[in-house]
Structures are given as structure tokens and as C-alpha cells.
Coordinates of C-alpha atoms and ligand atoms in Angstrom, one line a residue:
M1 CA 7.1 28.8 2.8
A2 CA 6.1 32.3 1.6
N3 CA 2.8 32.9 0.1
S4 CA 2.6 33.3 -3.7
V5 CA 0.4 35.7 -5.6
I6 CA 0.0 35.3 -9.3
T7 CA -2.2 37.3 -11.6
V8 CA -4.1 35.5 -14.3
D9 CA -7.0 36.1 -16.8
I10 CA -10.5 35.1 -16.1
A11 CA -10.3 32.1 -18.4
T12 CA -7.5 30.7 -16.2
I13 CA -9.5 31.4 -13.0
N14 CA -12.4 29.5 -14.5
K15 CA -10.0 26.6 -15.3
M16 CA -8.7 26.7 -11.8
K17 CA -12.2 26.7 -10.3
K18 CA -13.0 23.6 -12.3
H19 CA -9.7 22.0 -11.5
Y20 CA -10.1 22.5 -7.7
E21 CA -13.9 21.9 -7.5
N22 CA -13.5 18.8 -5.3
I23 CA -11.7 20.8 -2.6
S24 CA -13.5 24.1 -3.0
G25 CA -15.9 25.6 -0.5
G26 CA -16.0 27.7 2.6
A27 CA -16.8 31.3 3.3
L28 CA -15.4 33.7 0.7
P29 CA -13.6 36.9 1.6
P30 CA -14.8 40.1 -0.1
G31 CA -14.0 40.0 -3.8
A32 CA -13.2 36.4 -3.9
I33 CA -14.5 34.0 -6.6
F34 CA -13.5 30.7 -4.9
I35 CA -11.5 29.2 -2.1
A36 CA -9.9 25.7 -2.4
K37 CA -8.3 23.9 0.4
G38 CA -5.9 21.1 -0.4
P39 CA -3.9 19.1 2.0
T40 CA -0.8 21.3 1.8
F41 CA -2.1 24.5 0.3
T42 CA -5.0 27.0 0.3
I43 CA -5.9 28.9 -2.8
T44 CA -8.0 32.1 -2.9
A45 CA -8.9 33.5 -6.3
Y46 CA -10.2 37.1 -6.6
R47 CA -12.3 38.9 -9.2
S48 CA -9.3 41.2 -9.9
G49 CA -7.4 38.2 -11.3
K50 CA -5.1 37.9 -8.4
V51 CA -4.8 34.4 -7.0
L52 CA -3.3 33.8 -3.6
F53 CA -1.5 30.5 -2.8
Q54 CA -0.8 29.7 0.9
G55 CA 0.7 26.8 2.8
K56 CA 3.6 24.4 2.5
E57 CA 3.1 23.6 -1.2
G58 CA 1.3 26.8 -2.1
S59 CA 4.1 28.2 -4.2
Q60 CA 4.6 24.9 -6.0
E61 CA 0.9 24.9 -6.9
A62 CA 1.2 28.5 -8.0
Q63 CA 4.1 27.6 -10.3
L64 CA 2.0 25.1 -12.1
W65 CA -0.5 27.8 -13.1
E66 CA 2.1 30.4 -13.7
S67 CA 3.8 28.2 -16.2
Q68 CA 0.5 27.7 -18.0
Q69 CA -0.3 31.3 -18.0
N70 CA 2.9 32.8 -19.3
S71 CA 4.1 32.5 -22.8
P72 CA 7.9 32.3 -23.3
S73 CA 8.4 36.0 -23.8
T74 CA 6.4 37.2 -20.8
S75 CA 7.7 37.5 -17.3
S76 CA 5.8 36.2 -14.3
S77 CA 4.9 39.7 -13.3
S78 CA 3.1 40.6 -16.5
I79 CA -0.6 40.8 -16.0
N80 CA -3.7 39.7 -17.7
K81 CA -2.0 38.3 -20.7
K82 CA -4.4 36.1 -22.7
S83 CA -1.9 33.4 -22.6
T84 CA -2.2 30.1 -23.8
Q85 CA 0.9 29.0 -25.5
G86 CA 1.6 27.2 -22.3
A87 CA 4.9 27.0 -20.5
A88 CA 8.2 28.3 -21.8
I89 CA 10.0 25.8 -24.0
T90 CA 12.7 24.0 -22.0
K91 CA 14.5 20.8 -22.3
Y92 CA 11.5 19.3 -20.3
S93 CA 8.9 20.3 -22.9
P94 CA 7.6 17.4 -24.9
P95 CA 8.6 17.4 -28.6
N96 CA 5.9 18.4 -31.0
N97 CA 5.6 14.9 -32.4
I98 CA 5.3 13.2 -29.0
S99 CA 1.9 11.7 -29.6
T100 CA 3.3 9.5 -32.3
L101 CA 6.3 8.2 -30.3
S102 CA 6.8 5.2 -28.1
I103 CA 6.5 6.7 -24.6
I104 CA 6.5 5.8 -20.9
G105 CA 3.8 8.0 -19.3
S106 CA 3.0 8.4 -15.6
D107 CA 0.1 9.8 -13.6
E108 CA -1.3 9.6 -10.1
V109 CA -4.7 9.5 -8.4
G110 CA -6.0 10.1 -4.9
T111 CA -3.9 13.0 -3.8
G112 CA -6.9 15.2 -3.1
D113 CA -9.1 12.5 -1.6
Y114 CA -9.3 12.3 2.1
F115 CA -10.2 8.6 2.2
G116 CA -8.0 6.1 0.3
P117 CA -4.5 5.8 -0.9
I118 CA -2.4 7.5 -3.5
T119 CA -2.0 5.4 -6.6
V120 CA 0.7 6.1 -9.1
V121 CA 1.0 4.3 -12.5
A122 CA 3.6 4.4 -15.3
T123 CA 2.8 2.6 -18.5
Y124 CA 4.7 2.0 -21.8
V125 CA 2.7 2.6 -24.9
E126 CA 4.4 1.9 -28.2
T127 CA 3.5 3.7 -31.3
K128 CA 2.0 0.5 -32.7
H129 CA -0.4 0.1 -29.7
I130 CA -1.8 3.7 -30.0
P131 CA -4.7 2.8 -32.4
L132 CA -5.7 -0.2 -30.4
L133 CA -5.8 1.8 -27.2
K134 CA -7.9 4.4 -28.9
E135 CA -10.3 1.7 -30.0
L136 CA -10.5 0.4 -26.5
G137 CA -11.7 3.8 -25.3
V138 CA -8.5 5.2 -23.7
K139 CA -8.8 8.9 -23.3
D140 CA -8.7 11.6 -20.6
S141 CA -10.1 9.7 -17.6
K142 CA -11.8 12.8 -16.3
G143 CA -14.5 12.4 -18.9
L144 CA -15.2 8.7 -18.1
T145 CA -17.5 7.1 -15.5
D146 CA -16.1 4.8 -12.9
E147 CA -17.7 1.8 -14.6
K148 CA -16.1 2.8 -17.9
I149 CA -12.7 3.3 -16.3
C150 CA -12.9 -0.2 -14.7
S151 CA -13.8 -1.9 -18.0
I152 CA -11.1 -0.1 -20.0
A153 CA -8.5 -0.7 -17.4
K154 CA -9.2 -4.4 -17.3
N155 CA -8.7 -4.5 -21.1
I156 CA -5.5 -2.6 -21.3
I157 CA -3.6 -4.1 -18.3
S158 CA -3.1 -7.3 -20.3
I159 CA -1.8 -5.3 -23.4
I160 CA 0.7 -2.7 -22.1
P161 CA 3.5 -3.0 -19.6
Y162 CA 2.8 -1.0 -16.5
S163 CA 3.8 -0.4 -12.9
L164 CA 1.3 0.4 -10.2
L165 CA 2.4 1.7 -6.8
I166 CA -0.1 2.2 -4.0
L167 CA 0.9 4.4 -1.1
H168 CA -1.5 3.1 1.6
N169 CA -2.8 5.5 4.2
E170 CA -0.8 4.3 7.2
K171 CA 2.5 4.7 5.3
Y172 CA 1.3 8.0 3.9
N173 CA 0.5 9.3 7.4
D174 CA 3.9 8.1 8.8
L175 CA 5.7 9.9 6.0
Q176 CA 3.6 13.0 6.4
A177 CA 4.2 13.1 10.1
S178 CA 8.0 12.8 9.5
G179 CA 7.8 16.0 7.5
M180 CA 7.6 14.7 4.0
T181 CA 5.4 16.8 1.7
Q182 CA 2.9 15.2 -0.7
G183 CA 4.9 16.6 -3.6
K184 CA 7.9 14.7 -2.5
M185 CA 6.0 11.5 -2.1
K186 CA 4.6 11.8 -5.5
A187 CA 8.0 12.5 -7.1
I188 CA 9.5 9.5 -5.5
L189 CA 6.6 7.2 -6.6
H190 CA 6.6 8.5 -10.2
N191 CA 10.4 8.0 -10.4
R192 CA 10.1 4.4 -9.0
A193 CA 7.1 3.4 -11.2
I194 CA 9.0 4.7 -14.3
Q195 CA 12.1 2.7 -13.3
H196 CA 10.0 -0.4 -12.9
V197 CA 8.6 0.0 -16.4
L198 CA 12.1 0.7 -17.9
K199 CA 13.2 -2.6 -16.3
K200 CA 10.2 -4.5 -17.6
I201 CA 10.7 -3.4 -21.2
E202 CA 14.5 -4.0 -21.3
P203 CA 16.3 -4.0 -23.7
T204 CA 13.9 -1.8 -25.4
K205 CA 14.3 1.9 -24.7
P206 CA 11.4 4.3 -24.9
D207 CA 11.6 7.4 -27.2
G208 CA 10.8 9.4 -24.1
I209 CA 9.1 9.6 -20.7
L210 CA 6.2 11.9 -20.1
I211 CA 5.1 12.9 -16.6
D212 CA 1.8 14.5 -15.9
Q213 CA 3.2 17.6 -14.3
F214 CA 2.5 18.2 -10.6
A215 CA 5.6 20.3 -9.9
E216 CA 8.2 22.3 -11.7
P217 CA 10.9 19.9 -13.0
S218 CA 13.5 21.5 -10.8
T219 CA 11.3 20.8 -7.7
Y220 CA 10.6 17.3 -8.9
Y221 CA 14.3 16.6 -9.1
K222 CA 15.0 18.3 -5.8
H223 CA 12.6 15.8 -4.2
L224 CA 14.5 12.9 -5.7
Q225 CA 17.9 13.9 -4.4
K226 CA 18.1 11.0 -2.0
E227 CA 16.9 8.3 -4.4
K228 CA 19.3 5.7 -5.5
T229 CA 18.3 5.9 -9.1
I230 CA 17.0 9.0 -10.7
V231 CA 15.5 8.8 -14.2
K232 CA 16.6 11.8 -16.1
D233 CA 17.1 11.0 -19.8
H234 CA 14.4 12.2 -22.2
V235 CA 12.0 13.0 -19.4
Y236 CA 9.3 15.5 -20.3
F237 CA 6.8 17.3 -18.2
S238 CA 3.4 18.6 -19.1
T239 CA 0.2 19.5 -17.4
K240 CA -2.8 17.7 -18.9
A241 CA -0.4 15.2 -20.3
E242 CA -3.2 12.6 -20.7
G243 CA -4.3 14.7 -23.7
I244 CA -0.8 14.6 -25.1
H245 CA 0.1 10.9 -25.1
M246 CA -1.9 7.7 -24.7
A247 CA 0.7 6.4 -22.2
V248 CA -0.4 9.1 -19.7
A249 CA -4.1 8.6 -20.5
A250 CA -3.6 4.8 -19.9
A251 CA -1.6 5.4 -16.7
S252 CA -4.4 7.7 -15.4
I253 CA -7.1 5.1 -16.1
I254 CA -5.2 2.3 -14.4
A255 CA -4.4 4.5 -11.5
R256 CA -8.0 5.5 -11.1
Y257 CA -9.1 1.9 -11.4
A258 CA -6.7 0.9 -8.7
F259 CA -7.9 3.7 -6.5
L260 CA -11.5 2.7 -7.0
K261 CA -10.7 -0.9 -6.1
E262 CA -8.9 0.3 -2.9
M263 CA -11.9 2.4 -2.0
T264 CA -14.2 -0.5 -2.4
K265 CA -11.9 -2.6 -0.1
L266 CA -11.7 0.1 2.5
S267 CA -15.5 0.7 2.4
K268 CA -16.0 -3.0 3.1
E269 CA -13.6 -2.9 6.0
C270 CA -15.4 0.1 7.4
G271 CA -18.8 -1.3 6.8
M272 CA -19.9 1.8 5.1
E273 CA -19.5 3.6 1.7
L274 CA -16.5 5.9 1.9
P275 CA -16.9 9.0 -0.4
K276 CA -14.3 10.4 -2.7
G277 CA -12.9 13.9 -2.6
A278 CA -12.6 16.1 0.5
G279 CA -15.9 17.9 0.7
A280 CA -18.7 18.1 3.3
Q281 CA -19.9 14.6 2.7
V282 CA -16.4 13.3 3.5
D283 CA -16.5 15.2 6.9
K284 CA -19.8 13.4 7.7
A285 CA -18.5 10.0 6.7
A286 CA -15.3 10.6 8.8
A287 CA -17.4 11.5 11.8
K288 CA -19.3 8.3 11.3
V289 CA -16.1 6.3 11.2
I290 CA -14.9 7.9 14.4
S291 CA -18.2 7.1 16.2
K292 CA -18.3 3.5 14.8
L293 CA -14.6 2.5 14.9
G294 CA -12.7 5.1 16.9
I295 CA -10.4 7.9 16.0
Q296 CA -7.3 5.6 15.8
K297 CA -9.0 3.5 13.1
L298 CA -9.7 6.6 11.0
K299 CA -6.0 7.0 10.4
Q300 CA -5.9 3.7 8.6
Y301 CA -8.4 4.9 6.0
T302 CA -7.5 8.6 5.5
K303 CA -4.9 11.2 4.8
Y304 CA -5.2 12.2 8.4
H305 CA -3.6 15.6 8.2
F306 CA -6.4 17.0 5.9
A307 CA -8.6 19.5 7.4
N308 CA -11.5 17.0 7.2
T309 CA -10.2 15.3 10.4
E310 CA -10.8 18.4 12.6
K311 CA -14.1 19.1 10.8
A312 CA -15.3 15.5 11.5
K313 CA -14.3 15.8 15.2
K314 CA -16.5 18.9 15.4
L315 CA -19.4 17.1 13.9
I316 CA -19.5 14.6 16.7
Ligands
LIG401 MG1 -2.1 14.0 -12.9

């Protein structure tokens, strides 16, 4: 896929820097502010405001930021707009009153972590449950410690209907090797988790479905072409959706809780603490797994195609 270049303001670059901090690092080319290497894309941001997206899913990742950057009246080529109205209004934009509605929300965890699975959760949060969830501490999981996440998750899973899907590393690596992108895996998992929740709450119908956006809606639906059932009615997409409706915040907390539990399990199996993220400490841990258990075993615990595998081999 072709490279994408977008031009953004410094505030957006700072947001990006924070967003990708787990996968940032490496030598910077002249004029660059940061480099982030994801499993399927590399991002280089420059002081000029230009941001280069490379790799299989680079352009998808670029779209995410582009849609945040441009207000409805501006084209993608307009430069240095202090934007902030967010994406253009489409049929996928959440209605203004969404935070008060009864909504199915979905989110995923683990996509940027070398060790451990991807966990995807959809939850149904009715209007009447919103105050209770607030009381139980449900909010953007990024601001919560692991301990807090576990205790909140344990409380809410008995209150709200949800579906948790775990894509274990072996299956992930098989799908990846067969040519499936991470974006497609995520789309399929979100769509299925949402279906499970719709089934669970029957005959009740939610007022809408809110997906924490990881791809443009058109890309999301392209990924689902071969799925038997595709949920399409009243589906809304938004980045940072955990701040828009409790259902996504709750989904994010349960997904993180499940991810943490899986990491504890895998760490036990490996006989060593497996770190999160995809940074240098992960390379070191991967090298340790290779020396202790062998390279074949590493596949069971990791998203093997990440650059960490090669870096770990070099460390040995
Ligand atoms: Mg998300």
C-alpha cells in the first residue's frame, strides 16, 4: 500500500506522540520529532507538521488522524488548521445526545502489545445503569491503574451484559501468516462481539452501537465482507469513544482486565514476568524466552511478526 503523508498542527503531533508512546523509539531522521513502529505501520512525525505513514496499514492509521484533524469544511490537503471539531458529520457520527442513550459499545486491547492476545469486548449499558457505573468508577481506562481496572471490572461484569472475545497468539499468528491484517481481525472481532451482545439482550434493541474507531467505517465494512452477519443499523464510530459513552468505557475496562489476566497466565507458563507494550524491555524478555524455551515457543506467547522478534534474536 502507498505511503500517506498528512499535515497536522503541533497539538495533533503532541497527541500522536502520546498516543504512540508505547511503540515509539529508534533513531530519528533529521527534522523528525518521533518515530513509532506498530506491527503493520511506521509513523514518522516531522517538525514541519508533516507526518509520514508507511506500511500495510499506514494509510488506515493516517485516516484516523486525518479525520480528527479536519473539520467538515476543510479538505484533507488544507494545512495547519487548528482543527478540533473532529471528523466530518456522516451517518456514522454519534448523535449529540448519545451519552444519555442505551448503547452497545465496543473496544479492544492488546493490539500494540508484543506479548499476549488481543481482547475485544462489547457491552450493553442502558441509560438507567449509567449513574451506577459512574459510581463504580467506570471511566477512560487509560487513567486507571491495573489494580483499579481489575476491581472495577469484577464489579461491572455481574451488572451489564457483555461479550469478551480473546484472539490467542497462535490463532493470531496463523491468521497473520495467511495474509490477514490486524485491522481485519479487529473488525471481525468487534462485529462478532456486538452480535453476541445483541443476542443476549433480545428482544431489547439498543438505541445505537458505538465502536471505538480504529479504521474508517468504509474500511471496517470492507473487512467484514465475508462475514455471515454484519451489524449495520445505528452503528456509530468515534475515536476516544470511551469518553463519549459509558458502554465503551466499560468495554475498554473489561477488555484490559481480560488482557491482564491472560498476561498473568502466560507469564506463569513462561516462568517469567512478560512485559506489556513493544519497547526495549520487551525485546529483552523475548530474548530470554528464546534462550529458555526456544524460538518455537515464543510464537505461542507473541504477535510474532512484530519487529521485536528480530530484535530479540539479535540480542542472543
Ligand atoms: Mg480502542
